[in-house]
Amino acid sequence: MKVTLISIPVRDQEKALKFYTEKLGFLKKKDAPLGGGNRWLTLVSPEWQDGPELLLEPAPNHFEPCKVFQDALMEAGFPYTQFDVENVDAEYDRLIKLGVEFSVKPTEMGTAKFAVFNDTCGNNIQIVEML
């Protein structure tokens, strides 16, 4: 068994696509209409194009429990998911220059360094570097 798809809830798929490709550097892999203005929209890491796909899931727009969960995570400041990076400080600096807003600056905790940013689509995302 292996992970092939990870879903992240977004309120606006087009806005999410722009943020995740232009700011974070993901590549669009699949984009198929599903009806009702929804799309099967997946991205991949440029460093692992055959790896797991990230589905930009419009669930908060159609499934109230998903919206409630997403809102609760944002309000509590909890990240929805995490992305590993080689260097948190360098990634933080790069993203700050692109206008990404961080709620947690690079912080060391044990054998990891992390930072948390707002993806502008309803989620906090954590980036992590193993030290």
PDB file of C-alpha atoms in Angstrom, residues 31-129:
ATOM      1  CA  ASP A  31      -7.145  19.460 -14.464  1.00  0.00           C
ATOM      2  CA  ALA A  32     -10.495  17.985 -15.484  1.00  0.00           C
ATOM      3  CA  PRO A  33     -13.947  19.561 -15.153  1.00  0.00           C
ATOM      4  CA  LEU A  34     -16.333  17.827 -12.754  1.00  0.00           C
ATOM      5  CA  GLY A  35     -19.389  20.001 -13.321  1.00  0.00           C
ATOM      6  CA  GLY A  36     -20.815  22.810 -11.263  1.00  0.00           C
ATOM      7  CA  GLY A  37     -17.602  24.791 -11.692  1.00  0.00           C
ATOM      8  CA  ASN A  38     -15.569  22.147  -9.833  1.00  0.00           C
ATOM      9  CA  ARG A  39     -12.418  20.507 -11.176  1.00  0.00           C
ATOM     10  CA  TRP A  40     -10.301  17.441 -10.483  1.00  0.00           C
ATOM     11  CA  LEU A  41      -7.215  19.576  -9.963  1.00  0.00           C
ATOM     12  CA  THR A  42      -3.985  17.953  -8.803  1.00  0.00           C
ATOM     13  CA  LEU A  43      -0.448  19.188  -8.351  1.00  0.00           C
ATOM     14  CA  VAL A  44       2.913  17.526  -7.846  1.00  0.00           C
ATOM     15  CA  SER A  45       6.242  18.554  -6.449  1.00  0.00           C
ATOM     16  CA  PRO A  46       8.744  19.482  -9.177  1.00  0.00           C
ATOM     17  CA  GLU A  47      11.266  17.441  -7.166  1.00  0.00           C
ATOM     18  CA  TRP A  48       9.070  14.322  -7.163  1.00  0.00           C
ATOM     19  CA  GLN A  49       6.822  14.436 -10.218  1.00  0.00           C
ATOM     20  CA  ASP A  50       5.936  10.746  -9.916  1.00  0.00           C
ATOM     21  CA  GLY A  51       5.211  11.125  -6.199  1.00  0.00           C
ATOM     22  CA  PRO A  52       1.910  11.764  -4.442  1.00  0.00           C
ATOM     23  CA  GLU A  53      -0.470  14.240  -6.024  1.00  0.00           C
ATOM     24  CA  LEU A  54      -1.974  17.125  -4.052  1.00  0.00           C
ATOM     25  CA  LEU A  55      -5.697  17.469  -4.800  1.00  0.00           C
ATOM     26  CA  LEU A  56      -7.074  20.999  -4.434  1.00  0.00           C
ATOM     27  CA  GLU A  57     -10.428  19.851  -3.061  1.00  0.00           C
ATOM     28  CA  PRO A  58     -13.400  22.279  -3.169  1.00  0.00           C
ATOM     29  CA  ALA A  59     -15.148  20.375  -0.342  1.00  0.00           C
ATOM     30  CA  PRO A  60     -15.603  23.387   2.003  1.00  0.00           C
ATOM     31  CA  ASN A  61     -17.928  24.899  -0.612  1.00  0.00           C
ATOM     32  CA  HIS A  62     -20.189  21.832  -0.704  1.00  0.00           C
ATOM     33  CA  PHE A  63     -19.807  19.945   2.585  1.00  0.00           C
ATOM     34  CA  GLU A  64     -20.419  21.984   5.732  1.00  0.00           C
ATOM     35  CA  PRO A  65     -18.506  19.656   8.126  1.00  0.00           C
ATOM     36  CA  CYS A  66     -15.375  20.162   6.010  1.00  0.00           C
ATOM     37  CA  LYS A  67     -15.805  23.945   6.199  1.00  0.00           C
ATOM     38  CA  VAL A  68     -16.323  23.787   9.984  1.00  0.00           C
ATOM     39  CA  PHE A  69     -13.186  21.645  10.414  1.00  0.00           C
ATOM     40  CA  GLN A  70     -11.127  23.934   8.176  1.00  0.00           C
ATOM     41  CA  ASP A  71     -12.342  27.042  10.057  1.00  0.00           C
ATOM     42  CA  ALA A  72     -11.572  25.424  13.434  1.00  0.00           C
ATOM     43  CA  LEU A  73      -8.005  24.576  12.381  1.00  0.00           C
ATOM     44  CA  MET A  74      -7.426  28.129  11.123  1.00  0.00           C
ATOM     45  CA  GLU A  75      -8.847  29.681  14.286  1.00  0.00           C
ATOM     46  CA  ALA A  76      -6.653  27.463  16.474  1.00  0.00           C
ATOM     47  CA  GLY A  77      -3.592  28.171  14.317  1.00  0.00           C
ATOM     48  CA  PHE A  78      -3.069  24.483  13.543  1.00  0.00           C
ATOM     49  CA  PRO A  79      -1.548  23.514  10.190  1.00  0.00           C
ATOM     50  CA  TYR A  80      -3.735  21.428   7.894  1.00  0.00           C
ATOM     51  CA  THR A  81      -0.680  19.615   6.522  1.00  0.00           C
ATOM     52  CA  GLN A  82       3.079  19.881   6.254  1.00  0.00           C
ATOM     53  CA  PHE A  83       5.592  20.017   3.445  1.00  0.00           C
ATOM     54  CA  ASP A  84       9.216  19.009   3.957  1.00  0.00           C
ATOM     55  CA  VAL A  85      11.903  21.421   2.770  1.00  0.00           C
ATOM     56  CA  GLU A  86      15.686  21.273   2.674  1.00  0.00           C
ATOM     57  CA  ASN A  87      16.136  24.596   4.478  1.00  0.00           C
ATOM     58  CA  VAL A  88      13.298  26.283   6.401  1.00  0.00           C
ATOM     59  CA  ASP A  89      15.142  29.612   6.709  1.00  0.00           C
ATOM     60  CA  ALA A  90      15.812  29.834   2.966  1.00  0.00           C
ATOM     61  CA  GLU A  91      12.234  28.828   2.102  1.00  0.00           C
ATOM     62  CA  TYR A  92      10.862  31.310   4.635  1.00  0.00           C
ATOM     63  CA  ASP A  93      12.940  34.119   3.094  1.00  0.00           C
ATOM     64  CA  ARG A  94      11.896  33.146  -0.440  1.00  0.00           C
ATOM     65  CA  LEU A  95       8.193  33.012   0.452  1.00  0.00           C
ATOM     66  CA  ILE A  96       8.257  36.262   2.458  1.00  0.00           C
ATOM     67  CA  LYS A  97       9.637  38.013  -0.648  1.00  0.00           C
ATOM     68  CA  LEU A  98       6.640  36.622  -2.585  1.00  0.00           C
ATOM     69  CA  GLY A  99       4.212  38.092  -0.052  1.00  0.00           C
ATOM     70  CA  VAL A 100       3.351  34.882   1.817  1.00  0.00           C
ATOM     71  CA  GLU A 101       2.166  35.574   5.366  1.00  0.00           C
ATOM     72  CA  PHE A 102       3.629  33.484   8.179  1.00  0.00           C
ATOM     73  CA  SER A 103       2.003  33.037  11.587  1.00  0.00           C
ATOM     74  CA  VAL A 104       5.046  31.175  12.947  1.00  0.00           C
ATOM     75  CA  LYS A 105       8.559  32.230  11.974  1.00  0.00           C
ATOM     76  CA  PRO A 106      11.275  29.565  11.670  1.00  0.00           C
ATOM     77  CA  THR A 107      11.458  27.817  15.030  1.00  0.00           C
ATOM     78  CA  GLU A 108      13.627  24.931  16.225  1.00  0.00           C
ATOM     79  CA  MET A 109      12.018  22.165  18.223  1.00  0.00           C
ATOM     80  CA  GLY A 110      14.132  19.128  19.009  1.00  0.00           C
ATOM     81  CA  THR A 111      15.427  17.642  15.778  1.00  0.00           C
ATOM     82  CA  ALA A 112      13.284  19.800  13.493  1.00  0.00           C
ATOM     83  CA  LYS A 113      12.861  23.393  12.410  1.00  0.00           C
ATOM     84  CA  PHE A 114       9.441  24.552  11.217  1.00  0.00           C
ATOM     85  CA  ALA A 115       7.440  27.598  10.149  1.00  0.00           C
ATOM     86  CA  VAL A 116       3.715  28.035   9.447  1.00  0.00           C
ATOM     87  CA  PHE A 117       2.106  30.138   6.693  1.00  0.00           C
ATOM     88  CA  ASN A 118      -1.381  30.957   5.427  1.00  0.00           C
ATOM     89  CA  ASP A 119      -2.122  29.508   1.985  1.00  0.00           C
ATOM     90  CA  THR A 120      -4.797  32.204   1.334  1.00  0.00           C
ATOM     91  CA  CYS A 121      -7.308  29.417   0.673  1.00  0.00           C
ATOM     92  CA  GLY A 122      -8.392  28.631   4.241  1.00  0.00           C
ATOM     93  CA  ASN A 123      -5.412  26.657   5.535  1.00  0.00           C
ATOM     94  CA  ASN A 124      -2.304  26.998   7.632  1.00  0.00           C
ATOM     95  CA  ILE A 125       0.546  25.000   6.108  1.00  0.00           C
ATOM     96  CA  GLN A 126       3.686  23.966   7.988  1.00  0.00           C
ATOM     97  CA  ILE A 127       7.079  23.620   6.363  1.00  0.00           C
ATOM     98  CA  VAL A 128       9.570  21.383   8.155  1.00  0.00           C
ATOM     99  CA  GLU A 129      13.306  20.759   7.975  1.00  0.00           C
TER     100      GLU A 129
END
